[in-house]
Amino acid sequence: MHYISTRKKSGSKTLSEAIQAGLATDGGLFVPEKMPMMDQSQLSLDMPYPEFAGQVLRQFFAGDRLETSLTQLCERAFAFPVPLKALNNNTFVLELFHGPTSSFKDFGARFLAECLNEIAEDKKTIMVATSGDTGSAVASAFYQKPHYRAVILYPEGQISEKQEHQMTCWDENIFAFAVKGNFDQCQQLVKSAFSDAAWQAAGGLSSANSINIGRLLPQITYYAYTSFHFYRQHGCEPGLIIPSGNLGNATAAYWAKAMGFPIREIVLATNANRVVPDYLETHHYHPRPSIATIANAMDVGNPSNLERLNDLFGSFEEFQKNVSALSVSDDLIRKTIAEVYQRYHYISCPHTATAFYMRDQLDEQPWVVVSTADPCKFDDLVEPIIKTKVPMAPQLQALLDKPNHIMKVKADLIEIKNLLDNCSI
Ligand SMILES: *Cc1c(COP(=O)(O)O)cnc(C)c1O
């Protein structure tokens, strides 16, 4: 299997090359040259998750140097449960937050870290800008990976104390910097590092951000697993409601459907950043600066994976046939958190609440609400709404109990490089 750019102006790559490069040289995103169909007779209900995931990913890895390690990569990356819970006879919730940092980002970050570490032969650096869950997932995934050091840039004072603690409680090969600036400046620093000869000379730089195909492929596996089990158990296909920002999670779901997994329909819930709902309504795509909301991991005004969805559907008409999306305001998110708690005694995070809100607008067919983070990550926000304590996930508590160390820097690449050079690794 080879990988080509969505912009079709650069040559095809092997999977390992595409994972290391992150972005294609023409600025496009890597996609498989042909979407493989899954022979579902290769799968069974009693397969443990990592084995199932390995089967689903096998064709994507065909012919690549990572092919023979695929089983082990899955076993190491997917070492936590992926439960689907029934709230009533047609509303289910898929909890993707039982990994070490309590968001679905653990699937992509852990799998990417395993792949990159397997490919690397000498010391490498992974760099990422984050406004929240990505930073902690990447830090946890790359911690003590022998070939890698991880550099994480986040905007000082613009993330919660808990989020900051989860990124700054590591040592050894993890370096998290509080940058004096906003998220866009952090992202700009990462971009500049990629085009900077001194950084490139200092050893291969890779990106862990969500455009990396190594983060996207593992996300197919939970949609494959869930829909396969659902269909066998209920005799019908579930619809999926996905809280979306950069559209990585959504793209993985459309790819799972394109492979033939029994998914009836996929709908997207966004927060006040309504760029996809507007695109569907007006036919015109208007990227814009992001708006801050209480579902902050979805604050995206120019979703990078839209390019992959356009590539998959080929035309606006096909896009419109396959995608529907709804924007949910902060007020409605708060109301929904309260209602879902009253009705089901189920506590949802603000991101998941956008999908719950959308569920109520839909029909009586079975729908799976995709839950992207553990509500305990947002307890400051959720507890006053439901007037109840949110139980802390043990793995998260363990991180919060570790001492942390905050390193502040100016939004300046040279200063960051100097600081790193002084920390020996
Ligand atoms: C990253 C994130 C999202 C958005 O996912 P995309 O793949 O960027 O669309 C939603 N919810 C949570 C909790 C996240 O961390």
XYZ file of C-alpha atoms and ligand atoms in Angstrom:
440
model
C 0.000 0.000 0.000
C 1.320 3.433 -0.949
C 0.265 6.863 0.260
C -0.356 9.886 -1.930
C -0.971 13.571 -1.239
C -4.485 15.026 -1.286
C -3.026 17.708 -3.604
C -1.613 15.106 -6.009
C 1.496 17.179 -6.693
C 4.098 15.032 -4.931
C 5.225 11.439 -5.339
C 3.804 8.451 -3.486
C 5.393 7.260 -0.236
C 5.533 4.117 1.825
C 3.638 4.200 5.096
C 6.829 4.622 7.148
C 7.911 7.539 4.967
C 4.496 9.174 5.227
C 4.480 8.807 9.018
C 7.937 10.332 9.351
C 7.207 13.184 6.946
C 3.862 14.159 8.540
C 2.900 16.429 5.653
C 3.470 15.813 1.904
C 5.990 18.102 0.176
C 3.196 19.814 -1.791
C 1.531 20.798 1.502
C -1.196 18.147 1.165
C -2.145 15.371 3.561
C -1.317 11.720 3.029
C -4.149 9.353 2.092
C -3.994 5.696 0.996
C -3.787 5.464 -2.805
C -6.796 3.150 -2.673
C -9.131 2.587 0.274
C -8.924 -1.135 1.136
C -12.088 -3.203 1.633
C -12.195 -5.315 4.763
C -12.907 -9.014 4.472
C -14.979 -9.301 7.651
C -14.759 -13.093 7.728
C -11.238 -12.449 9.077
C -12.798 -10.982 12.220
C -14.675 -12.483 15.133
C -16.511 -11.272 18.221
C -14.125 -12.943 20.641
C -10.961 -11.318 19.261
C -9.230 -9.142 21.850
C -9.115 -5.477 20.773
C -5.408 -5.351 19.795
C -5.754 -8.450 17.600
C -8.922 -7.077 15.965
C -7.155 -3.742 15.366
C -4.199 -5.533 13.782
C -6.533 -7.265 11.304
C -8.250 -3.993 10.429
C -4.917 -2.231 9.815
C -3.163 -5.083 7.989
C -3.823 -3.847 4.430
C -2.672 -0.319 5.297
C 0.664 -1.797 6.381
C 1.074 -4.226 3.460
C 4.621 -4.105 2.053
C 5.874 -1.605 4.630
C 8.846 -2.218 6.926
C 6.425 -1.938 9.873
C 4.221 -4.778 8.580
C 5.910 -7.524 10.589
C 5.697 -5.486 13.824
C 2.028 -4.561 13.438
C 0.726 -7.054 16.000
C 3.138 -5.851 18.677
C 2.507 -2.193 17.852
C -1.219 -2.770 18.434
C -0.644 -4.704 21.632
C 1.511 -1.958 23.092
C -0.630 0.963 21.914
C -4.134 -0.353 22.668
C -3.748 -1.554 26.222
C -7.007 -0.177 27.654
C -10.756 -0.900 27.345
C -13.091 0.634 24.703
C -16.585 0.189 26.191
C -19.899 0.848 24.434
C -22.602 1.607 27.014
C -26.363 1.491 26.374
C -28.296 4.417 27.885
C -31.631 3.284 26.428
C -32.725 1.069 23.521
C -31.515 3.456 20.816
C -28.882 5.633 22.493
C -25.400 4.321 23.158
C -22.200 5.974 24.233
C -18.767 4.907 23.035
C -16.187 5.815 25.680
C -12.860 6.493 24.017
C -11.277 7.972 27.134
C -9.889 5.055 29.118
C -6.279 5.563 28.014
C -3.522 7.028 30.216
C -4.488 10.686 29.673
C -8.286 10.212 29.520
C -9.053 11.412 26.005
C -9.356 9.616 22.652
C -6.074 11.293 21.643
C -4.292 8.433 23.447
C -5.171 6.030 20.589
C -3.450 8.134 17.942
C -0.555 9.403 20.057
C 0.359 5.979 21.446
C 0.187 4.241 18.083
C 2.217 6.994 16.410
C 4.856 6.817 19.164
C 5.181 3.042 18.727
C 5.517 3.378 14.939
C 8.044 6.220 15.029
C 10.162 4.581 17.696
C 10.207 1.345 15.703
C 11.351 3.133 12.533
C 13.997 5.391 14.138
C 17.614 4.324 14.174
C 19.100 7.322 15.952
C 17.919 10.178 18.163
C 14.938 12.107 16.851
C 12.725 14.941 18.007
C 8.974 15.128 17.868
C 7.424 18.574 18.127
C 3.845 19.560 18.756
C 1.838 22.684 19.538
C -1.158 22.106 21.756
C -4.015 23.873 23.427
C -5.024 20.883 25.509
C -5.417 17.126 25.166
C -2.809 16.520 22.467
C 0.074 17.669 24.666
C -0.616 15.285 27.511
C -1.330 12.362 25.165
C 1.932 12.959 23.279
C 3.953 13.392 26.488
C 2.593 10.158 27.927
C 3.000 8.254 24.642
C 6.631 9.281 24.041
C 7.798 9.092 27.659
C 10.948 6.942 27.834
C 10.764 6.015 24.153
C 14.500 5.473 23.631
C 14.870 7.121 20.203
C 12.760 10.181 20.820
C 12.562 13.377 22.717
C 9.246 15.229 22.645
C 8.992 19.017 22.606
C 5.560 20.353 23.509
C 4.622 24.014 23.149
C 1.525 25.400 24.831
C 0.290 28.970 25.344
C 1.103 30.222 28.843
C -1.954 31.016 30.942
C -4.415 29.782 28.318
C -4.941 26.220 29.449
C -6.311 24.901 32.723
C -4.013 24.124 35.657
C -4.848 20.447 35.359
C -4.048 20.384 31.662
C -0.739 22.122 32.317
C 0.129 19.693 35.090
C -0.409 16.709 32.800
C 2.165 18.072 30.370
C 4.746 19.302 32.876
C 4.880 16.315 35.255
C 7.295 14.347 33.058
C 11.071 14.232 33.003
C 13.812 12.489 30.976
C 12.885 12.883 27.283
C 9.789 15.107 27.580
C 10.096 18.908 27.354
C 6.985 21.026 27.711
C 7.315 24.792 27.326
C 4.859 27.484 28.398
C 5.175 29.940 25.517
C 4.442 33.636 26.060
C 1.895 33.917 23.284
C -1.243 32.269 21.979
C -1.869 28.886 20.387
C -1.364 30.238 16.865
C 2.108 31.453 17.825
C 2.947 28.008 19.226
C 1.835 26.460 15.958
C 3.889 29.014 14.032
C 6.988 28.055 16.050
C 6.521 24.406 15.104
C 6.137 25.350 11.443
C 9.280 27.522 11.585
C 11.277 24.710 13.190
C 10.356 22.473 10.265
C 11.792 24.937 7.777
C 14.852 25.791 9.903
C 18.155 24.261 8.814
C 19.607 24.253 12.357
C 16.676 22.200 13.648
C 16.764 19.821 10.736
C 20.535 19.376 11.159
C 20.096 18.658 14.853
C 18.282 15.450 13.986
C 15.099 14.449 12.242
C 12.113 16.419 13.303
C 8.665 14.825 13.091
C 5.230 16.196 13.773
C 2.793 14.577 16.151
C -0.061 16.766 15.154
C -3.322 15.337 13.964
C -2.517 15.555 10.259
C -0.078 12.651 10.690
C -1.446 9.508 9.049
C 0.084 7.545 11.946
C -2.450 9.153 14.262
C -5.386 8.717 11.922
C -5.135 5.016 11.012
C -5.376 3.727 14.611
C -8.585 5.724 15.055
C -10.277 3.602 12.371
C -9.974 0.592 14.650
C -12.473 1.669 17.329
C -15.150 2.433 14.747
C -14.496 -0.900 13.059
C -14.641 -2.762 16.371
C -17.739 -0.987 17.667
C -19.798 -1.271 14.458
C -18.801 -4.912 13.918
C -19.859 -5.851 17.463
C -23.003 -3.729 17.296
C -24.175 -5.303 14.050
C -23.565 -8.833 15.272
C -25.366 -8.170 18.547
C -28.303 -6.031 17.392
C -28.716 -7.058 13.737
C -28.681 -3.450 12.514
C -26.155 -0.746 11.719
C -25.559 2.063 14.200
C -25.258 5.749 13.306
C -22.333 7.676 14.813
C -22.393 11.193 16.259
C -18.865 12.608 16.499
C -17.794 15.751 18.393
C -15.471 17.393 15.867
C -12.780 20.046 15.619
C -9.936 19.244 13.265
C -12.029 16.366 11.808
C -9.417 13.650 12.416
C -11.808 11.536 14.435
C -14.543 12.036 11.847
C -12.246 11.156 8.935
C -11.334 7.892 10.655
C -15.037 7.041 10.939
C -15.688 7.744 7.234
C -12.679 5.594 6.350
C -14.047 2.739 8.489
C -17.381 3.048 6.646
C -15.582 3.155 3.285
C -13.815 -0.113 4.224
C -17.234 -1.730 4.492
C -17.848 -1.677 8.235
C -21.556 -1.612 9.136
C -22.002 2.087 9.909
C -25.399 3.458 8.841
C -24.629 7.142 8.907
C -22.115 9.592 10.402
C -23.029 13.029 11.729
C -20.771 15.709 13.182
C -21.320 17.917 16.202
C -19.303 21.111 16.440
C -19.223 23.881 19.027
C -19.659 27.562 18.083
C -16.857 27.110 15.528
C -19.403 26.367 12.819
C -17.217 26.261 9.751
C -18.414 22.784 8.619
C -22.162 23.397 9.151
C -21.742 26.675 7.209
C -19.856 24.924 4.418
C -22.714 22.415 4.068
C -25.299 25.158 3.995
C -23.623 27.642 1.663
C -21.354 25.424 -0.531
C -18.599 27.904 0.285
C -15.720 27.148 2.588
C -14.717 30.059 4.811
C -11.867 29.276 7.204
C -11.794 31.781 10.047
C -10.015 32.447 13.348
C -11.176 30.085 16.076
C -13.648 31.157 18.757
C -12.960 30.163 22.388
C -15.668 27.839 23.783
C -16.106 25.548 26.787
C -15.465 22.561 24.486
C -12.006 23.980 23.828
C -10.413 20.937 22.189
C -12.801 21.593 19.290
C -11.964 25.293 18.888
C -10.848 25.067 15.276
C -11.641 27.594 12.567
C -9.843 25.843 9.718
C -10.076 22.061 10.197
C -7.044 20.476 8.545
C -8.635 17.090 7.858
C -11.389 18.641 5.748
C -8.922 18.171 2.913
C -9.023 14.412 3.492
C -12.827 14.347 3.533
C -13.003 16.337 0.293
C -10.556 13.870 -1.202
C -12.675 10.907 -0.058
C -15.951 12.272 -1.444
C -14.533 13.893 -4.583
C -17.306 16.480 -5.032
C -19.397 18.809 -2.925
C -22.550 16.850 -3.843
C -21.075 13.610 -2.465
C -19.812 15.465 0.592
C -23.290 16.825 1.230
C -24.867 13.385 0.776
C -22.573 11.853 3.393
C -21.979 14.571 5.953
C -24.350 16.458 8.176
C -23.221 18.761 10.943
C -24.720 20.878 13.677
C -23.200 23.719 15.711
C -23.939 23.745 19.459
C -23.538 26.886 21.587
C -21.919 26.995 25.027
C -25.355 27.569 26.594
C -26.739 24.441 24.967
C -23.647 22.459 25.956
C -24.232 23.419 29.608
C -27.948 22.596 29.373
C -27.192 19.251 27.764
C -24.671 18.244 30.442
C -27.410 18.887 33.034
C -30.117 17.056 31.066
C -28.032 13.995 30.266
C -27.169 13.729 33.939
C -30.814 14.054 34.988
C -32.110 11.614 32.427
C -29.452 8.885 32.480
C -27.291 9.691 35.482
C -24.510 9.877 32.948
C -21.816 12.539 33.264
C -20.467 13.916 29.988
C -17.605 16.267 29.180
C -18.427 19.469 27.229
C -17.200 17.950 23.934
C -19.310 14.838 24.333
C -22.280 17.023 25.251
C -22.328 18.526 21.731
C -22.995 15.013 20.407
C -25.655 14.343 23.050
C -27.416 17.534 22.034
C -27.405 16.392 18.420
C -28.724 12.951 19.379
C -31.939 14.584 20.589
C -32.449 16.211 17.186
C -32.244 12.841 15.412
C -34.643 9.937 14.826
C -35.504 6.721 16.676
C -32.863 4.607 14.964
C -29.895 3.472 17.079
C -27.253 6.177 17.526
C -23.844 5.974 19.135
C -22.710 9.156 20.869
C -18.914 9.210 20.653
C -17.395 10.353 23.938
C -13.997 11.947 23.397
C -12.861 12.793 26.947
C -13.465 11.805 30.546
C -15.592 14.495 32.251
C -13.155 14.482 35.185
C -10.705 16.404 32.973
C -13.235 19.248 33.047
C -14.524 18.915 36.606
C -14.277 22.692 37.264
C -16.849 23.204 34.549
C -19.022 20.113 34.971
C -19.425 19.953 38.778
C -21.295 23.264 39.196
C -23.685 22.206 36.408
C -24.614 18.784 37.790
C -24.038 19.798 41.437
C -22.225 16.530 42.055
C -18.604 15.543 42.367
C -17.112 13.992 39.210
C -15.040 10.925 40.121
C -11.379 11.359 39.163
C -9.949 8.687 36.834
C -7.158 6.856 38.706
C -4.660 7.212 35.841
C -5.259 10.967 35.772
C -4.947 11.270 39.540
C -1.594 9.490 39.322
C -0.340 12.188 36.916
C -1.711 14.999 39.077
C 0.063 13.522 42.095
C 3.439 13.725 40.358
C 5.464 16.896 40.997
C 5.624 19.229 37.982
C 8.016 21.820 36.684
C 6.972 24.696 34.449
C 9.449 26.057 31.881
C 8.499 29.463 30.495
C 9.925 30.732 27.210
C 9.447 33.618 24.843
C 7.866 32.807 21.489
C 11.349 32.448 20.050
C 12.825 29.384 18.396
C 16.427 30.225 19.279
C 15.633 30.509 22.957
C 13.835 27.163 22.865
C 16.763 25.542 21.093
C 19.233 26.915 23.651
C 17.166 25.596 26.525
C 16.969 22.174 24.916
C 20.686 22.065 24.158
C 21.383 22.697 27.832
C 19.267 19.713 28.861
C 21.380 16.709 27.957
C 19.698 13.715 26.414
C -9.181 16.703 19.940
C -10.495 16.577 20.570
C -11.696 16.663 19.827
C -11.707 16.986 18.357
O -11.239 15.903 17.582
P -10.826 16.127 16.052
O -10.268 14.829 15.613
O -9.814 17.227 16.056
O -12.055 16.512 15.311
C -12.892 16.462 20.479
N -12.942 16.204 21.808
C -11.822 16.129 22.558
C -11.947 15.864 24.006
C -10.564 16.300 21.972
O -9.456 16.225 22.724
